[in-house]
PDB file of C-alpha atoms in Angstrom:
ATOM      1  CA  MET A   1      -0.088  16.512  -4.876  1.00 50.00           C
ATOM      2  CA  GLU A   2       1.002  17.421  -1.379  1.00 51.00           C
ATOM      3  CA  LEU A   3      -0.952  15.777   1.408  1.00 48.00           C
ATOM      4  CA  LYS A   4      -2.055  17.384   4.654  1.00 51.00           C
ATOM      5  CA  LYS A   5       0.478  16.815   7.407  1.00 50.00           C
ATOM      6  CA  ILE A   6      -0.501  14.148   9.907  1.00 47.00           C
ATOM      7  CA  ILE A   7       0.554  14.935  13.463  1.00 48.00           C
ATOM      8  CA  ASN A   8       1.448  11.391  14.566  1.00 51.00           C
ATOM      9  CA  THR A   9       5.100  11.145  13.519  1.00 55.00           C
ATOM     10  CA  LYS A  10       5.766   7.657  14.855  1.00 64.00           C
ATOM     11  CA  HIS A  11       4.205   6.088  11.749  1.00 73.00           C
ATOM     12  CA  GLN A  12       5.331   5.830   8.142  1.00 83.00           C
ATOM     13  CA  THR A  13       3.150   8.390   6.368  1.00 90.00           C
ATOM     14  CA  ILE A  14       3.060   9.794   2.857  1.00 94.00           C
ATOM     15  CA  VAL A  15       3.507  13.534   2.408  1.00 93.00           C
ATOM     16  CA  ALA A  16       3.275  13.765  -1.402  1.00 95.00           C
ATOM     17  CA  TYR A  17       2.684  11.668  -4.481  1.00 93.00           C
ATOM     18  CA  THR A  18       2.828  11.957  -8.264  1.00 92.00           C
ATOM     19  CA  ASN A  19       2.009   9.531 -11.066  1.00 88.00           C
ATOM     20  CA  TYR A  20       5.635   8.383 -10.843  1.00 90.00           C
ATOM     21  CA  GLY A  21       6.375   8.072  -7.159  1.00 94.00           C
ATOM     22  CA  VAL A  22       5.644   8.680  -3.499  1.00 96.00           C
ATOM     23  CA  LYS A  23       7.432  10.825  -0.904  1.00 96.00           C
ATOM     24  CA  PHE A  24       7.421   9.758   2.745  1.00 92.00           C
ATOM     25  CA  ARG A  25       7.790  12.030   5.761  1.00 88.00           C
ATOM     26  CA  ASN A  26      11.481  11.054   5.995  1.00 86.00           C
ATOM     27  CA  GLY A  27      11.988  12.869   2.660  1.00 90.00           C
ATOM     28  CA  ILE A  28      12.718   9.783   0.578  1.00 92.00           C
ATOM     29  CA  PHE A  29      10.957   9.644  -2.805  1.00 95.00           C
ATOM     30  CA  TYR A  30      10.140   6.108  -3.987  1.00 95.00           C
ATOM     31  CA  THR A  31       9.762   5.435  -7.708  1.00 96.00           C
ATOM     32  CA  LYS A  32       9.554   1.636  -7.563  1.00 97.00           C
ATOM     33  CA  SER A  33       6.756  -0.546  -6.182  1.00 97.00           C
ATOM     34  CA  PHE A  34       6.851  -1.048  -2.418  1.00 97.00           C
ATOM     35  CA  LEU A  35       5.114  -2.382   0.676  1.00 97.00           C
ATOM     36  CA  VAL A  36       4.779  -0.271   3.807  1.00 97.00           C
ATOM     37  CA  SER A  37       2.881  -0.363   7.073  1.00 95.00           C
ATOM     38  CA  PRO A  38       2.884   1.985  10.072  1.00 92.00           C
ATOM     39  CA  GLU A  39       5.708   0.113  11.816  1.00 88.00           C
ATOM     40  CA  ILE A  40       7.680  -1.028   8.765  1.00 90.00           C
ATOM     41  CA  ASP A  41       9.840   1.172   6.556  1.00 90.00           C
ATOM     42  CA  PRO A  42       8.997   0.880   2.855  1.00 93.00           C
ATOM     43  CA  ILE A  43      10.462  -2.238   1.285  1.00 95.00           C
ATOM     44  CA  PHE A  44      10.811  -2.623  -2.448  1.00 96.00           C
ATOM     45  CA  TRP A  45       8.359  -4.992  -4.117  1.00 96.00           C
ATOM     46  CA  SER A  46       9.226  -6.701  -7.394  1.00 95.00           C
ATOM     47  CA  ILE A  47       5.761  -6.177  -8.941  1.00 96.00           C
ATOM     48  CA  ASN A  48       5.520  -3.497 -11.624  1.00 93.00           C
ATOM     49  CA  LYS A  49       2.144  -4.371 -13.215  1.00 95.00           C
ATOM     50  CA  TYR A  50      -1.048  -5.444 -11.460  1.00 94.00           C
ATOM     51  CA  ASN A  51      -1.524  -8.385 -13.836  1.00 95.00           C
ATOM     52  CA  PHE A  52       1.803  -9.868 -12.669  1.00 96.00           C
ATOM     53  CA  LEU A  53       0.435 -10.472  -9.158  1.00 97.00           C
ATOM     54  CA  THR A  54       0.362 -14.084  -7.950  1.00 97.00           C
ATOM     55  CA  LYS A  55      -0.883 -15.947  -4.889  1.00 97.00           C
ATOM     56  CA  LYS A  56       2.697 -15.878  -3.574  1.00 97.00           C
ATOM     57  CA  ASP A  57       2.610 -12.083  -3.430  1.00 98.00           C
ATOM     58  CA  PHE A  58      -0.448 -12.158  -1.183  1.00 98.00           C
ATOM     59  CA  ILE A  59       0.988 -14.968   0.941  1.00 98.00           C
ATOM     60  CA  HIS A  60       4.032 -12.730   1.499  1.00 97.00           C
ATOM     61  CA  ILE A  61       1.814  -9.759   2.419  1.00 98.00           C
ATOM     62  CA  SER A  62      -0.243 -11.897   4.821  1.00 98.00           C
ATOM     63  CA  LYS A  63       2.889 -12.666   6.861  1.00 97.00           C
ATOM     64  CA  PHE A  64       2.935  -9.025   8.019  1.00 97.00           C
ATOM     65  CA  ASN A  65      -0.514  -9.650   9.558  1.00 97.00           C
ATOM     66  CA  PRO A  66      -2.146  -6.326   8.669  1.00 98.00           C
ATOM     67  CA  SER A  67      -5.791  -5.577   9.429  1.00 98.00           C
ATOM     68  CA  VAL A  68      -6.325  -4.414   5.868  1.00 98.00           C
ATOM     69  CA  VAL A  69      -4.290  -4.224   2.669  1.00 99.00           C
ATOM     70  CA  ILE A  70      -4.646  -1.154   0.483  1.00 99.00           C
ATOM     71  CA  LEU A  71      -3.539  -2.219  -2.999  1.00 99.00           C
ATOM     72  CA  GLY A  72      -2.661   0.626  -5.335  1.00 98.00           C
ATOM     73  CA  THR A  73      -2.848  -0.846  -8.831  1.00 97.00           C
ATOM     74  CA  GLY A  74      -1.264   2.065 -10.710  1.00 95.00           C
ATOM     75  CA  ASN A  75      -2.796   5.188 -12.173  1.00 94.00           C
ATOM     76  CA  ILE A  76      -5.954   3.226 -13.041  1.00 95.00           C
ATOM     77  CA  GLN A  77      -7.963   1.140 -10.593  1.00 97.00           C
ATOM     78  CA  HIS A  78      -7.952  -2.587 -11.332  1.00 97.00           C
ATOM     79  CA  PHE A  79      -9.600  -5.353  -9.368  1.00 96.00           C
ATOM     80  CA  ILE A  80      -7.737  -8.516  -8.433  1.00 95.00           C
ATOM     81  CA  HIS A  81      -9.350 -11.933  -8.821  1.00 96.00           C
ATOM     82  CA  PRO A  82     -10.453 -13.394  -5.459  1.00 95.00           C
ATOM     83  CA  LYS A  83      -8.474 -16.575  -6.218  1.00 96.00           C
ATOM     84  CA  LEU A  84      -5.305 -14.536  -5.724  1.00 97.00           C
ATOM     85  CA  THR A  85      -6.383 -12.809  -2.528  1.00 97.00           C
ATOM     86  CA  TYR A  86      -8.050 -15.815  -0.890  1.00 96.00           C
ATOM     87  CA  ILE A  87      -5.187 -16.178   1.604  1.00 97.00           C
ATOM     88  CA  LEU A  88      -5.970 -12.701   2.939  1.00 98.00           C
ATOM     89  CA  THR A  89      -9.697 -13.256   3.364  1.00 95.00           C
ATOM     90  CA  GLN A  90      -8.997 -16.655   4.921  1.00 97.00           C
ATOM     91  CA  LYS A  91      -6.969 -14.834   7.614  1.00 97.00           C
ATOM     92  CA  ASN A  92      -9.641 -12.117   8.030  1.00 98.00           C
ATOM     93  CA  ILE A  93      -7.416  -9.527   6.369  1.00 98.00           C
ATOM     94  CA  GLY A  94      -9.389  -7.076   4.271  1.00 97.00           C
ATOM     95  CA  ILE A  95      -8.203  -5.930   0.867  1.00 98.00           C
ATOM     96  CA  GLU A  96      -9.199  -2.857  -1.097  1.00 98.00           C
ATOM     97  CA  CYS A  97      -8.044  -2.138  -4.642  1.00 98.00           C
ATOM     98  CA  MET A  98      -7.816   1.440  -5.888  1.00 98.00           C
ATOM     99  CA  ASN A  99      -5.674   3.712  -7.995  1.00 97.00           C
ATOM    100  CA  ASN A 100      -2.426   4.873  -6.425  1.00 97.00           C
ATOM    101  CA  GLN A 101      -3.579   8.365  -5.514  1.00 96.00           C
ATOM    102  CA  ALA A 102      -6.636   7.061  -3.662  1.00 97.00           C
ATOM    103  CA  ALA A 103      -4.501   4.343  -2.059  1.00 98.00           C
ATOM    104  CA  CYS A 104      -2.038   6.909  -0.654  1.00 97.00           C
ATOM    105  CA  ARG A 105      -4.811   9.052   0.802  1.00 97.00           C
ATOM    106  CA  THR A 106      -6.633   6.039   2.249  1.00 98.00           C
ATOM    107  CA  TYR A 107      -3.447   4.635   3.787  1.00 97.00           C
ATOM    108  CA  ASN A 108      -2.710   7.937   5.564  1.00 95.00           C
ATOM    109  CA  ILE A 109      -6.249   8.135   6.938  1.00 96.00           C
ATOM    110  CA  LEU A 110      -6.121   4.568   8.263  1.00 96.00           C
ATOM    111  CA  VAL A 111      -2.676   5.080   9.800  1.00 94.00           C
ATOM    112  CA  SER A 112      -3.806   8.295  11.492  1.00 92.00           C
ATOM    113  CA  ASP A 113      -6.593   6.245  13.115  1.00 93.00           C
ATOM    114  CA  ASP A 114      -4.015   3.681  14.377  1.00 92.00           C
ATOM    115  CA  ILE A 115      -5.269   0.957  12.044  1.00 94.00           C
ATOM    116  CA  LYS A 116      -2.643  -1.598  11.078  1.00 95.00           C
ATOM    117  CA  ALA A 117      -2.937  -1.074   7.335  1.00 97.00           C
ATOM    118  CA  MET A 118      -0.441  -2.215   4.739  1.00 98.00           C
ATOM    119  CA  LEU A 119      -0.016  -0.222   1.564  1.00 98.00           C
ATOM    120  CA  ALA A 120       1.038  -2.313  -1.418  1.00 98.00           C
ATOM    121  CA  LEU A 121       1.715   0.214  -4.157  1.00 98.00           C
ATOM    122  CA  ILE A 122       2.478  -0.768  -7.738  1.00 97.00           C
ATOM    123  CA  LEU A 123       4.565   1.844  -9.528  1.00 95.00           C
ATOM    124  CA  ASP A 124       5.391   1.152 -13.156  1.00 81.00           C
TER     125      ASP A 124
END
């Protein structure tokens, strides 16, 4: 699906996604899991299944100090146990779990509103 173009070009935004990957405005198509925020280029993330997530993954994400984390858990929405995400809530960082398509759309909306969101997308 192609997403509506967002005018603010200073941020990392998604222009298209499929069940197998995500295309950013720079034209690069990512087919492996990644982390991205408005100021940070996508960085590969070693997670390829939501049930492989550990506390260490969320500790790593918390170091970027986002306002909210949008966790795309694959083509199906899965919820993560609060024991794993406790570090985020302890630092007043919100977390929302959703399928990847919803996560991409939500991330773009938050970024267009200048919210410091981090997209953690699991592609398997």
